[in-house]
CSV table of C-alpha atoms and ligand atoms in Angstrom, one decimal:
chain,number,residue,atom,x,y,z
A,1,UNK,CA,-13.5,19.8,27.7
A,2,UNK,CA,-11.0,20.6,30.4
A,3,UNK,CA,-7.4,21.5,29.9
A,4,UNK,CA,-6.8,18.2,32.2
A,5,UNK,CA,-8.0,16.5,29.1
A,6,UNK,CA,-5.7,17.7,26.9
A,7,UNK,CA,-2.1,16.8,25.9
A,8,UNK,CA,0.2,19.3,24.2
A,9,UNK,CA,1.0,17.6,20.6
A,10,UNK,CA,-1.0,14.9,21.8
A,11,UNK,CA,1.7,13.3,23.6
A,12,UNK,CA,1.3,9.9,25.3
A,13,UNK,CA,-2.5,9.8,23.8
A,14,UNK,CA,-3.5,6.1,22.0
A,15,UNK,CA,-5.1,7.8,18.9
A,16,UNK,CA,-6.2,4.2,17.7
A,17,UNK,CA,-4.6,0.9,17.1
A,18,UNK,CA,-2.4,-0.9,14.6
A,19,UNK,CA,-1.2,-4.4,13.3
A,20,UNK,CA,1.7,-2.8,11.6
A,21,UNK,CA,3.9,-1.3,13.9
A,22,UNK,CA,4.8,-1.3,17.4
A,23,UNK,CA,7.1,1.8,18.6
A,24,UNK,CA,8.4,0.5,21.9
A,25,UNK,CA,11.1,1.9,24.7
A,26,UNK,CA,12.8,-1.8,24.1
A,27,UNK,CA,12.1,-3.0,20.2
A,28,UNK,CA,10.5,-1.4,17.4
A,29,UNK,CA,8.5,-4.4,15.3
A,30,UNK,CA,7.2,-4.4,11.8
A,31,UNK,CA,4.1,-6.6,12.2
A,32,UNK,CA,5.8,-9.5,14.1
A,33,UNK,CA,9.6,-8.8,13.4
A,34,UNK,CA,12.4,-7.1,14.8
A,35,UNK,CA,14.0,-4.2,13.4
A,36,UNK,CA,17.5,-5.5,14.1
A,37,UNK,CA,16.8,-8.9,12.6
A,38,UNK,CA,14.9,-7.2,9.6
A,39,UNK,CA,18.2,-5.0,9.3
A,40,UNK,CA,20.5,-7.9,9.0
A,41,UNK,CA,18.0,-10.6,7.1
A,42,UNK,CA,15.9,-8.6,5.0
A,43,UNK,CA,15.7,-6.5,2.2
A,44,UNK,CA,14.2,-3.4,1.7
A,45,UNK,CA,12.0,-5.1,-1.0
A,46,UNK,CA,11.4,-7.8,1.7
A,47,UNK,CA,10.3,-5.0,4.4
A,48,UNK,CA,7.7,-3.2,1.8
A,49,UNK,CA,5.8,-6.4,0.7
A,50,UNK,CA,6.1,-7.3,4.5
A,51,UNK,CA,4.2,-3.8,5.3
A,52,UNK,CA,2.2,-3.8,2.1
A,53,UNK,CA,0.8,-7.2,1.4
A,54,UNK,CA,1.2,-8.0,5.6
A,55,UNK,CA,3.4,-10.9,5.3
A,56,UNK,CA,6.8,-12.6,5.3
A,57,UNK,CA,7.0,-12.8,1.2
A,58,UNK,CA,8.0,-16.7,0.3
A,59,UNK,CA,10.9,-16.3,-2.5
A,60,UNK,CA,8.8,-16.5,-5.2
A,61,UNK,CA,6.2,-14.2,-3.8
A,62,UNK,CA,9.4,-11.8,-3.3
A,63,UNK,CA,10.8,-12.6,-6.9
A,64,UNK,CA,7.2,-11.1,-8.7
A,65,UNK,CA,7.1,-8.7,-6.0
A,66,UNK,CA,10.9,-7.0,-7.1
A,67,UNK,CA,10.0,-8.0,-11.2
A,68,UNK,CA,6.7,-5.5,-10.6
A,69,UNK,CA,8.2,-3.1,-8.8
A,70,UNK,CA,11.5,-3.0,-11.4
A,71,UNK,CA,8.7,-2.9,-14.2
A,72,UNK,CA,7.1,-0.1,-12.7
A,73,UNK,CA,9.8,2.4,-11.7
A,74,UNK,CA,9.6,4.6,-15.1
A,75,UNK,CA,7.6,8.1,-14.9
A,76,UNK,CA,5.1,9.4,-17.0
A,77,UNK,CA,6.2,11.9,-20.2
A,78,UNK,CA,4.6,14.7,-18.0
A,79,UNK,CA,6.5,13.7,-15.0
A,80,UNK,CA,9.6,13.9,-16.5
A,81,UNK,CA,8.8,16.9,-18.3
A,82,UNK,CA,7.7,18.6,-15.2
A,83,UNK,CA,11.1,17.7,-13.4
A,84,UNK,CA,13.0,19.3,-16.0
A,85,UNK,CA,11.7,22.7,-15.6
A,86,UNK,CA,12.4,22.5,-11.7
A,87,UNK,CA,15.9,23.6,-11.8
A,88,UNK,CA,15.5,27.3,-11.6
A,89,UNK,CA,12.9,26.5,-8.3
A,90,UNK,CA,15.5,24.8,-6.6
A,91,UNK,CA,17.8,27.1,-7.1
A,92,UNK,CA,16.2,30.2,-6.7
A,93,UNK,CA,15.0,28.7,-3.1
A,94,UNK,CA,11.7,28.8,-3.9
A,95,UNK,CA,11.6,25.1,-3.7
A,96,UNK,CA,13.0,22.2,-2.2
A,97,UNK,CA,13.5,18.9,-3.3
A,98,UNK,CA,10.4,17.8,-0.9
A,99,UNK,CA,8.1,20.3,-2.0
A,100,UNK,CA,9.4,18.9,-6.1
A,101,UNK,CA,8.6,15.9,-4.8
A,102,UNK,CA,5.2,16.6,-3.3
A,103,UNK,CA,4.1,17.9,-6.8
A,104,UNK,CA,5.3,14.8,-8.9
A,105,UNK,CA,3.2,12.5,-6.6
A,106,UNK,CA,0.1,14.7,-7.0
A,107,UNK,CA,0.9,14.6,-10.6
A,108,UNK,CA,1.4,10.8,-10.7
A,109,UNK,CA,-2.0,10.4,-9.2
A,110,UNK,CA,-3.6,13.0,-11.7
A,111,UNK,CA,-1.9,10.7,-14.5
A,112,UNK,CA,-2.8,7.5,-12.5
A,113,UNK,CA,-6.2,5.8,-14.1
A,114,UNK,CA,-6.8,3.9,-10.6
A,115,UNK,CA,-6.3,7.1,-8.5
A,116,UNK,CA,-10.1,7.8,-7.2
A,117,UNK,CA,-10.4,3.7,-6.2
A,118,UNK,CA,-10.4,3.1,-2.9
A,119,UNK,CA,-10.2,-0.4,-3.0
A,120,UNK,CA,-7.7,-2.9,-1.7
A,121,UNK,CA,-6.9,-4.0,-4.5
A,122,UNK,CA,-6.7,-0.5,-6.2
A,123,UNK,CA,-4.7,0.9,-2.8
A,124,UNK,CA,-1.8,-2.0,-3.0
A,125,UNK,CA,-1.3,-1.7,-6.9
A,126,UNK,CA,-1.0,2.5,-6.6
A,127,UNK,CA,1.7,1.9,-3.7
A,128,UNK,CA,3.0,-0.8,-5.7
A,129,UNK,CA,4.0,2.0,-8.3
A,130,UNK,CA,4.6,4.9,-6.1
A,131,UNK,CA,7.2,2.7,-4.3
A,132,UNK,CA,8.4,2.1,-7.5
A,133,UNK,CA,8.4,5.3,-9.1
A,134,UNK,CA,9.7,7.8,-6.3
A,135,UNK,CA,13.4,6.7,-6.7
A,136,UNK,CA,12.9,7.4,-10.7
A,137,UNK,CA,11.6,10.7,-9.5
A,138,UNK,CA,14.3,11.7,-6.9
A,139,UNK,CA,16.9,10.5,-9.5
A,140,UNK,CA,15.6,12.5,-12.8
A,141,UNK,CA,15.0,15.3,-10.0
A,142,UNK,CA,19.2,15.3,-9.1
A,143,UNK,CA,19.8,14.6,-13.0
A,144,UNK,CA,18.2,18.0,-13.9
A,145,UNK,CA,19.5,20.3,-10.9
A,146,UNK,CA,23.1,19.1,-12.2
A,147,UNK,CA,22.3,19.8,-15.9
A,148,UNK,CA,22.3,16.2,-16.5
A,149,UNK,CA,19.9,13.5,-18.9
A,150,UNK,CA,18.0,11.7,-16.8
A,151,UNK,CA,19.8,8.4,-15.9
A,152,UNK,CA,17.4,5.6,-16.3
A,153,UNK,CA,16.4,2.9,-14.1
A,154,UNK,CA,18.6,0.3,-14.5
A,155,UNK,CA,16.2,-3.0,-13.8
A,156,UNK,CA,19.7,-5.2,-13.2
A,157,UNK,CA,19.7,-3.3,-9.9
A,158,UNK,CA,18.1,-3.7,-6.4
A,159,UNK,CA,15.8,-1.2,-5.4
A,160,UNK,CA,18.6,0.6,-3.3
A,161,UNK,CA,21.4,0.4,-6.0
A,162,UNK,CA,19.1,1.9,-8.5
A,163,UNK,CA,17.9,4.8,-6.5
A,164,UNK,CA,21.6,5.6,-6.2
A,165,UNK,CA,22.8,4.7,-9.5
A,166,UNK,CA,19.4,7.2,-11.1
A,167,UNK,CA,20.8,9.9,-8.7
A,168,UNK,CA,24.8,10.1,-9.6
A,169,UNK,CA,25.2,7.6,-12.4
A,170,UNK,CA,27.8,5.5,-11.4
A,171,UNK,CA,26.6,2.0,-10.3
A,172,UNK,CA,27.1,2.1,-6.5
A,173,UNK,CA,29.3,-0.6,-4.6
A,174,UNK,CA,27.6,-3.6,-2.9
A,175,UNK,CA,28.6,-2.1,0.4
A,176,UNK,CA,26.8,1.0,-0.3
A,177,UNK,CA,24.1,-0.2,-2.0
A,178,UNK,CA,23.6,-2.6,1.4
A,179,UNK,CA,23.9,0.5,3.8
A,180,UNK,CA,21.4,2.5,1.8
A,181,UNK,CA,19.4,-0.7,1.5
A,182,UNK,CA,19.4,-1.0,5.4
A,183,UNK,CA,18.8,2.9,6.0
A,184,UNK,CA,15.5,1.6,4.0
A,185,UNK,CA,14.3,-0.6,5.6
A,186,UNK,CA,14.7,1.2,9.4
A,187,UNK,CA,12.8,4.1,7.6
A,188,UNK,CA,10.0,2.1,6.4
A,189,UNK,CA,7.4,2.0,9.4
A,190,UNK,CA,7.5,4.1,12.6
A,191,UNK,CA,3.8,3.6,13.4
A,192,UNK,CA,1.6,6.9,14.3
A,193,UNK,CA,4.2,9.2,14.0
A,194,UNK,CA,3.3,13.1,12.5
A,195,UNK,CA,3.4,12.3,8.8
A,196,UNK,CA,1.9,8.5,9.2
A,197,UNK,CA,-1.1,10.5,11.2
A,198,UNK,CA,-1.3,12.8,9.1
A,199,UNK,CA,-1.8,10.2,6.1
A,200,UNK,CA,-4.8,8.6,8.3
A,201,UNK,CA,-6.5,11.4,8.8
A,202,UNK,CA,-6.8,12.6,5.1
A,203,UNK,CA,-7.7,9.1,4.2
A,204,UNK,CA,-10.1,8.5,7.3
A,205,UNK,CA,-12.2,11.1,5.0
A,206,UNK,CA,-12.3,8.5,2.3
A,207,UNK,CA,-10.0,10.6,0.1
A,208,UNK,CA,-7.5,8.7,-1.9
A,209,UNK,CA,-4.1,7.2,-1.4
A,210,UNK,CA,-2.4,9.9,-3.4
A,211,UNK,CA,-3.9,12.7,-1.3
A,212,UNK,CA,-3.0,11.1,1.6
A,213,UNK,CA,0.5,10.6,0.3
A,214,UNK,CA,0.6,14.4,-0.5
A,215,UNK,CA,0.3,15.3,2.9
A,216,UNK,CA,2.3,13.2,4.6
A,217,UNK,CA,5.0,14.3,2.4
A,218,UNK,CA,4.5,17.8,3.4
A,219,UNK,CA,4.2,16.9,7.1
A,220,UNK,CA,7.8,14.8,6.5
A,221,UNK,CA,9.3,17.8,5.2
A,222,UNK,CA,9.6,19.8,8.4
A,223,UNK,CA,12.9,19.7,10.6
A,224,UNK,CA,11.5,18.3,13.5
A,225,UNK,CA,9.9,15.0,11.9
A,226,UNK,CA,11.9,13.5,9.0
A,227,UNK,CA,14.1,17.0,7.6
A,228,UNK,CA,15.7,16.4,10.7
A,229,UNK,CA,18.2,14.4,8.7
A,230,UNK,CA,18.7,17.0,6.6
A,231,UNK,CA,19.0,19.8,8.9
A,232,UNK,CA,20.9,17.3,11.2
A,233,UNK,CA,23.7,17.4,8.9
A,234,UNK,CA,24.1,20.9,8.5
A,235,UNK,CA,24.7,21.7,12.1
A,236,UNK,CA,27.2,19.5,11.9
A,237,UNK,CA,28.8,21.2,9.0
A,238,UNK,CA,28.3,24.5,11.5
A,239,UNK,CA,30.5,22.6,14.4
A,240,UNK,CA,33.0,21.5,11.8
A,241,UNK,CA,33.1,25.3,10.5
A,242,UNK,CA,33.0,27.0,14.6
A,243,UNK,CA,35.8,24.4,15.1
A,244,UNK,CA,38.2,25.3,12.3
A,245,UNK,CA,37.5,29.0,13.3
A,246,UNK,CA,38.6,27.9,16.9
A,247,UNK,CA,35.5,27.2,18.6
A,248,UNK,CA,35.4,24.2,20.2
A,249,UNK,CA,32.5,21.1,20.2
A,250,UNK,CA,31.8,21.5,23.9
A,251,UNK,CA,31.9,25.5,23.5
A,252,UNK,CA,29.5,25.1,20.7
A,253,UNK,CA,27.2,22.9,22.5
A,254,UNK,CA,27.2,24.8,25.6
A,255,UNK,CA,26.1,28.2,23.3
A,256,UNK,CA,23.5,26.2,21.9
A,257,UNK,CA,22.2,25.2,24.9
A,258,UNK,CA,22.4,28.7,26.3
A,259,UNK,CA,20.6,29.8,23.2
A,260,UNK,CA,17.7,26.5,23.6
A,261,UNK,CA,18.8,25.2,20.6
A,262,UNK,CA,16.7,22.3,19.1
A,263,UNK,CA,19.5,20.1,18.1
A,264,UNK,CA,18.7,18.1,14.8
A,265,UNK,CA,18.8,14.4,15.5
A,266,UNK,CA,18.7,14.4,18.7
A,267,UNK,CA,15.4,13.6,20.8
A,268,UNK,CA,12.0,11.7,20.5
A,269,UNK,CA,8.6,11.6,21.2
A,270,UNK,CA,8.3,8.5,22.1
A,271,UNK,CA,12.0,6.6,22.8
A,272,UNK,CA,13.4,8.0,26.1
A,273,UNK,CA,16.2,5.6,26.0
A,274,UNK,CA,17.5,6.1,22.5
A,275,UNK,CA,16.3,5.1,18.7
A,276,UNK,CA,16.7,1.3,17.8
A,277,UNK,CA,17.6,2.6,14.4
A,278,UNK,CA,20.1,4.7,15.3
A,279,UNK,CA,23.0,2.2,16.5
A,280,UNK,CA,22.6,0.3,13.3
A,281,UNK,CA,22.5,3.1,10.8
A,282,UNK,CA,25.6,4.5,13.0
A,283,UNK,CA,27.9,1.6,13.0
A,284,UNK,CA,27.0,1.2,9.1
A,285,UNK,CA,28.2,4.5,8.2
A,286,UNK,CA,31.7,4.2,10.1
A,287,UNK,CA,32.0,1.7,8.3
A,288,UNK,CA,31.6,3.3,5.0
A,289,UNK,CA,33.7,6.2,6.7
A,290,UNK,CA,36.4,4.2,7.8
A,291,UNK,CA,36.7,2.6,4.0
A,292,UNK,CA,36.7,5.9,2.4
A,293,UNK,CA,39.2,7.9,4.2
A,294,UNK,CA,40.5,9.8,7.7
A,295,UNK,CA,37.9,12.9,6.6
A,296,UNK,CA,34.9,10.9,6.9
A,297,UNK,CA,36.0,9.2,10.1
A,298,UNK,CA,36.4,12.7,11.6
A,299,UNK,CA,33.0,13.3,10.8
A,300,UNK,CA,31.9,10.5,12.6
A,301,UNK,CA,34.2,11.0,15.2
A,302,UNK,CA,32.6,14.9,16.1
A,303,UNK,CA,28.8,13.3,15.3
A,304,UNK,CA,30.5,11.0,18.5
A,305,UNK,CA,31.7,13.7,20.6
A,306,UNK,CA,28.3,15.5,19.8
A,307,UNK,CA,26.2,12.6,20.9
A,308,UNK,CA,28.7,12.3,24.2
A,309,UNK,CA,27.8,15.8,24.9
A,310,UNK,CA,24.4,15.4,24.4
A,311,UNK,CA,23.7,12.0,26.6
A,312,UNK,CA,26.1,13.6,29.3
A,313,UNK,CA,24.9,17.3,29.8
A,314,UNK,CA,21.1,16.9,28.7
A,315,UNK,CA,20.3,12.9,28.7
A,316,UNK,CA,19.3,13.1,25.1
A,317,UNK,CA,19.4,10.5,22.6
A,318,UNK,CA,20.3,10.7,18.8
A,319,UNK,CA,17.4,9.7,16.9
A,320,UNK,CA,17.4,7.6,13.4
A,321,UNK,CA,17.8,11.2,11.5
A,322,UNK,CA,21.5,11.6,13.0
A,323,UNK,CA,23.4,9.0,12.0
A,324,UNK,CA,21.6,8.8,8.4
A,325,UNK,CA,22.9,12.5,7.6
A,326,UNK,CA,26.7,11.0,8.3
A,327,UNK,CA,26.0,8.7,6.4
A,328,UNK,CA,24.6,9.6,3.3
A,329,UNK,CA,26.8,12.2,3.3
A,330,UNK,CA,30.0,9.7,3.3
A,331,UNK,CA,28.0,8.4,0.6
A,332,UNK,CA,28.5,12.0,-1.5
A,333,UNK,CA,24.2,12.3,-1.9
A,334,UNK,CA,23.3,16.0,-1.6
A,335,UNK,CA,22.3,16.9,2.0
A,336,UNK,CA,18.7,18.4,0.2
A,337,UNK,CA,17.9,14.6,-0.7
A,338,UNK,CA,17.7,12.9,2.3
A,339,UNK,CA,14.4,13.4,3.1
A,340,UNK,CA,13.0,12.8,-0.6
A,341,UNK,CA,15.0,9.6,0.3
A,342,UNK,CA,13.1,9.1,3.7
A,343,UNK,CA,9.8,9.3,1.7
A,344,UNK,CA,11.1,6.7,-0.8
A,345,UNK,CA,11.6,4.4,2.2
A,346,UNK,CA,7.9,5.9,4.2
A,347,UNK,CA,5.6,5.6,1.4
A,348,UNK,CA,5.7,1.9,1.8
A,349,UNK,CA,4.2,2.4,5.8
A,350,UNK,CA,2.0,5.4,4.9
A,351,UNK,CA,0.7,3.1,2.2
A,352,UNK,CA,-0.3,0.1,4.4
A,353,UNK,CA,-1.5,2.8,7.4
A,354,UNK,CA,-4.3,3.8,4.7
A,355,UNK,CA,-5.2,0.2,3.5
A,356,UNK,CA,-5.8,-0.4,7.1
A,357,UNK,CA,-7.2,2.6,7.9
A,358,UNK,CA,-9.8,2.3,4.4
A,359,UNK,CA,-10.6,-1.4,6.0
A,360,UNK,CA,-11.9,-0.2,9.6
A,361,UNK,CA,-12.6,3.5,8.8
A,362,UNK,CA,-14.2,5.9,10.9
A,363,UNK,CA,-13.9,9.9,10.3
A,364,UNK,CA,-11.0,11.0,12.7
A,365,UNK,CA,-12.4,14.1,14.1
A,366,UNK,CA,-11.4,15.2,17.9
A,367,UNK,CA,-12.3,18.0,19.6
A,368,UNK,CA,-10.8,21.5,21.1
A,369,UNK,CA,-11.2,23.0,24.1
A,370,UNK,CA,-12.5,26.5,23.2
A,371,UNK,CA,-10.2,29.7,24.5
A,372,UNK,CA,-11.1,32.5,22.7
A,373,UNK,CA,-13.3,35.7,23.6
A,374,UNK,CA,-16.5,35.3,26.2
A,375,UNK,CA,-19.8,35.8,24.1
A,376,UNK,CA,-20.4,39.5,23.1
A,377,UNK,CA,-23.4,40.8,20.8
A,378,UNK,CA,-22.5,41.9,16.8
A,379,UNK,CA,-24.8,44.6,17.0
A,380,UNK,CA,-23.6,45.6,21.2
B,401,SDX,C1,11.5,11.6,13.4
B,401,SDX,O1,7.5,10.2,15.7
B,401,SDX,C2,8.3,9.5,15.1
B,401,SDX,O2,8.3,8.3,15.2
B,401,SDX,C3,9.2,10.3,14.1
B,401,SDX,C4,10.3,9.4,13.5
B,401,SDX,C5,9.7,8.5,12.4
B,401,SDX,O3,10.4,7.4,12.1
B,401,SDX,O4,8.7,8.7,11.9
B,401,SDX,O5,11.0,8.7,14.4
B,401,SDX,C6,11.2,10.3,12.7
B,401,SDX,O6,10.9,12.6,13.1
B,401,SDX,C7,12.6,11.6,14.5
B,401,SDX,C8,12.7,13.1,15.2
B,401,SDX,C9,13.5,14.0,14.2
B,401,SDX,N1,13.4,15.4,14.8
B,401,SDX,C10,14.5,15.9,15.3
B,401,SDX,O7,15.6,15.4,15.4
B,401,SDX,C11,14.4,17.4,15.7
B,401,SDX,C12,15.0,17.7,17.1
B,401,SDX,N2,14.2,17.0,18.1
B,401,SDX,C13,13.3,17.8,18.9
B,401,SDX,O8,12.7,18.8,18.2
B,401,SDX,C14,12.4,16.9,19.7
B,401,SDX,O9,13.2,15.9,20.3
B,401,SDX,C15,11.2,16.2,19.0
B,401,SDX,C16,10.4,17.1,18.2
B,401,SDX,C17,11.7,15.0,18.1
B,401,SDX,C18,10.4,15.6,20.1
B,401,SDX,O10,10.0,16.6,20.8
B,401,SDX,P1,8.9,16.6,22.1
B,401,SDX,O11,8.5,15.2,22.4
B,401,SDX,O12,7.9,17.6,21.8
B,401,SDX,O13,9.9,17.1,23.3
B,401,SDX,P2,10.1,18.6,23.7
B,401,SDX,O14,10.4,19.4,22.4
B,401,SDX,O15,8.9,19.0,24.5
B,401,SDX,O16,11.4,18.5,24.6
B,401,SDX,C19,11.3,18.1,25.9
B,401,SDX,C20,12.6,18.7,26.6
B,401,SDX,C21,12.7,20.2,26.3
B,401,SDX,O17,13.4,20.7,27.4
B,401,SDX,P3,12.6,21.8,28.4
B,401,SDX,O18,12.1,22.9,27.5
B,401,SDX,O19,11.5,21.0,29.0
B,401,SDX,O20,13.7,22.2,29.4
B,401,SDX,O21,13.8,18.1,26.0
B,401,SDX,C22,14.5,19.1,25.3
B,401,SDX,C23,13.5,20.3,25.1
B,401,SDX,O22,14.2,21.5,25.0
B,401,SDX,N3,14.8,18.6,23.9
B,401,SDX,C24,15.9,19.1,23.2
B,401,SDX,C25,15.8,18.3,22.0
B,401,SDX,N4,14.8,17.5,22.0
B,401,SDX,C26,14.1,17.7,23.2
B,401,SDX,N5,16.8,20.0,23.5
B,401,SDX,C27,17.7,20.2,22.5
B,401,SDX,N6,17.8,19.5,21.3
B,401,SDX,C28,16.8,18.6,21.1
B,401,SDX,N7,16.9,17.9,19.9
């Protein structure tokens, strides 16, 4: 194999195909539809029984669909019990809330009597509960780092107002529980991006759904796939910091670029003309920013200036992971949940990229082209 062959990160290679997702320079379609018109029309409940089941729900498909995902959101006695001890990992640094996260999964599938079937059937009614039960686990997660009883899912609640009403207990507003509903649904599906691959290729062994699920959630932790959000926000708390202490935005950004910064939020794989998600998750969370106070619309008015910079010096785009760290942090969630968030949002995707990859499976194994040291005897 020559090194003509090869593609760093395996950029621009068609690693197989999919009917759930098209990633494209001008739409991004969950099988069939739009993410702007899913971002205005649907619901996040909508969008996961669209990805998991592979169709447009009718209303009363939809209406059983939210009743057995609302009946399923409690955890497990040793779920909960585990996420009480985690306080002294998270703070100690030890652990993040993805890597919590990443063990309460595995644990769900220990505790889950369906976890070693493979079947379709099997496959939709474990993501079923996982999409069910990751908000509960996020939210008794938060609960416990704060010293708090766990707040219990509230079944009066949409998917999206619950997750925020188990993580601060106070029921959310019906604007915020639309915006966090919206940042949802444009996190669902992103076709074969790192973690969705990564999901594949565990399951193309004929492991199960919650292994598969394990690793994608370790592959979503890192900064430059989905804890860009995370880490997206915290350079901007750095500018905001630089700037009180005199430095200014385009000083900052010019430093960083001397130093060959990554910036967080900024960039893509495979858009070269900017993220459909972004723009809607953007103008969402101005909103939200402009209803809460002048502070907030600062924020967005330097994530602006840093975009400017961005598009101007560089020709770089923001990506999906820069305006949801504005947002949810107008929305006062704790910058180390966003990306346990993004996985509440992902597992409905990874879920249907295994079903499909289960139904036409075939061992995903490429090769390497071999660098190392010429042939030489043990013994010579
Ligand atoms: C997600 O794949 C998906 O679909 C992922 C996702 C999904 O929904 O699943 O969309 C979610 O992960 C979005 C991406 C979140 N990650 C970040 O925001 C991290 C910051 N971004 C970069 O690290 C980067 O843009 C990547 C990792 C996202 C993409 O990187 P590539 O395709 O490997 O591009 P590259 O790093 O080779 O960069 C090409 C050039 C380089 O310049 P040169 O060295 O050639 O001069 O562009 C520059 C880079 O330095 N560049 C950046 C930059 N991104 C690219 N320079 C500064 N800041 C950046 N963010």
């Amino acid at each position: 194999m020559s090194a003509a062959n090869t593609k760093a990160g395996l950029e621009g290679v068609i690693a197989g195909s999919t009917d759930i997702c098209s990633v494209e320079q001008g739409a991004l379609i969950y099988r069939g539809y739009e993410i702007d018109d899913l971002a205005r029309n649907a619901t996040f409940e909508g969008v996961a029984f669209l990805l998991l089941v592979g169709h447009k729900p009718s209303a009363v498909e939809l209406k059983a669909f939210d009743s057995e995902l609302k009946a399923n959101r409690a955890l497990p006695k040793e779920v909960c019990d585990f996420l009480k001890i985690t306080p002294p990992m998270l703070k100690s640094g030890s652990a993040v809330p993805m890597d919590i996260l990443r063990t309460a999964v595995s644990m769900l599938g220990n505790l889950d009597p369906q976890c070693q079937d493979n079947s379709p059937e099997a496959e939709r009614a474990k993501a079923k509960r996982l999409t069910a039960q990751i908000p509960t686990v996020i939210g008794h997660m938060q609960n416990a780092l704060e010293g708090k009883a766990a707040v219990a899912p509230d079944a009066s609640l949409s998917h999206a107002a619950n997750l925020l009403w188990m993580m601060t207990g106070v029921k959310p507003t019906a604007k915020a529980a639309r915006v966090m509903d919206v940042s949802l649904i444009l996190y669902a599906e992103h076709d074969y991006n790192a973690s969705t691959f990564s999901a594949r290729v565990i399951c193309a062994t004929l492991s199960d759904l919650h292994s598969a699920v394990t690793g994608a959630i370790g592959a979503l932790k890192g900064p430059l796939h989905g804890g860009a959000n995370e880490a997206a926000m915290d350079m901007l708390k750095e500018i905001t910091v630089a700037h009180k202490a005199g430095t200014s935005v385009e000083d900052w950004m010019l430093q960083a670029f001397a130093d060959k910064r990554k910036l967080m939020g900024f960039g893509h794989r495979v858009y070269k003309n900017g993220d459909h998600r972004a723009g809607i998750l953007h103008a969402l969370g101005r909103e939200l920013a402009e209803q809460k106070g002048p502070e907030w619309v600062e924020l967005f008015d330097l994530g602006e200036r840093v975009q400017k910079i961005m598009l101007d010096d560089k020709q770089i785009h923001p990506n999906v992971d820069f305006p949801c760290g504005m947002t949810y942090f107008t929305m006062d969630i704790p910058v180390p949940q966003y990306t346990p968030i993004f996985v509440a949002s992902r597992i409905t995707g990874w879920a249907a990229h295994v079903m499909e990859q289960h139904a036409h499976n075939r061992l995903i194994r490429p090769v390497s082209e071999y660098t190392g040291p010429a042939l030489s005897g043990w013994n010579s």
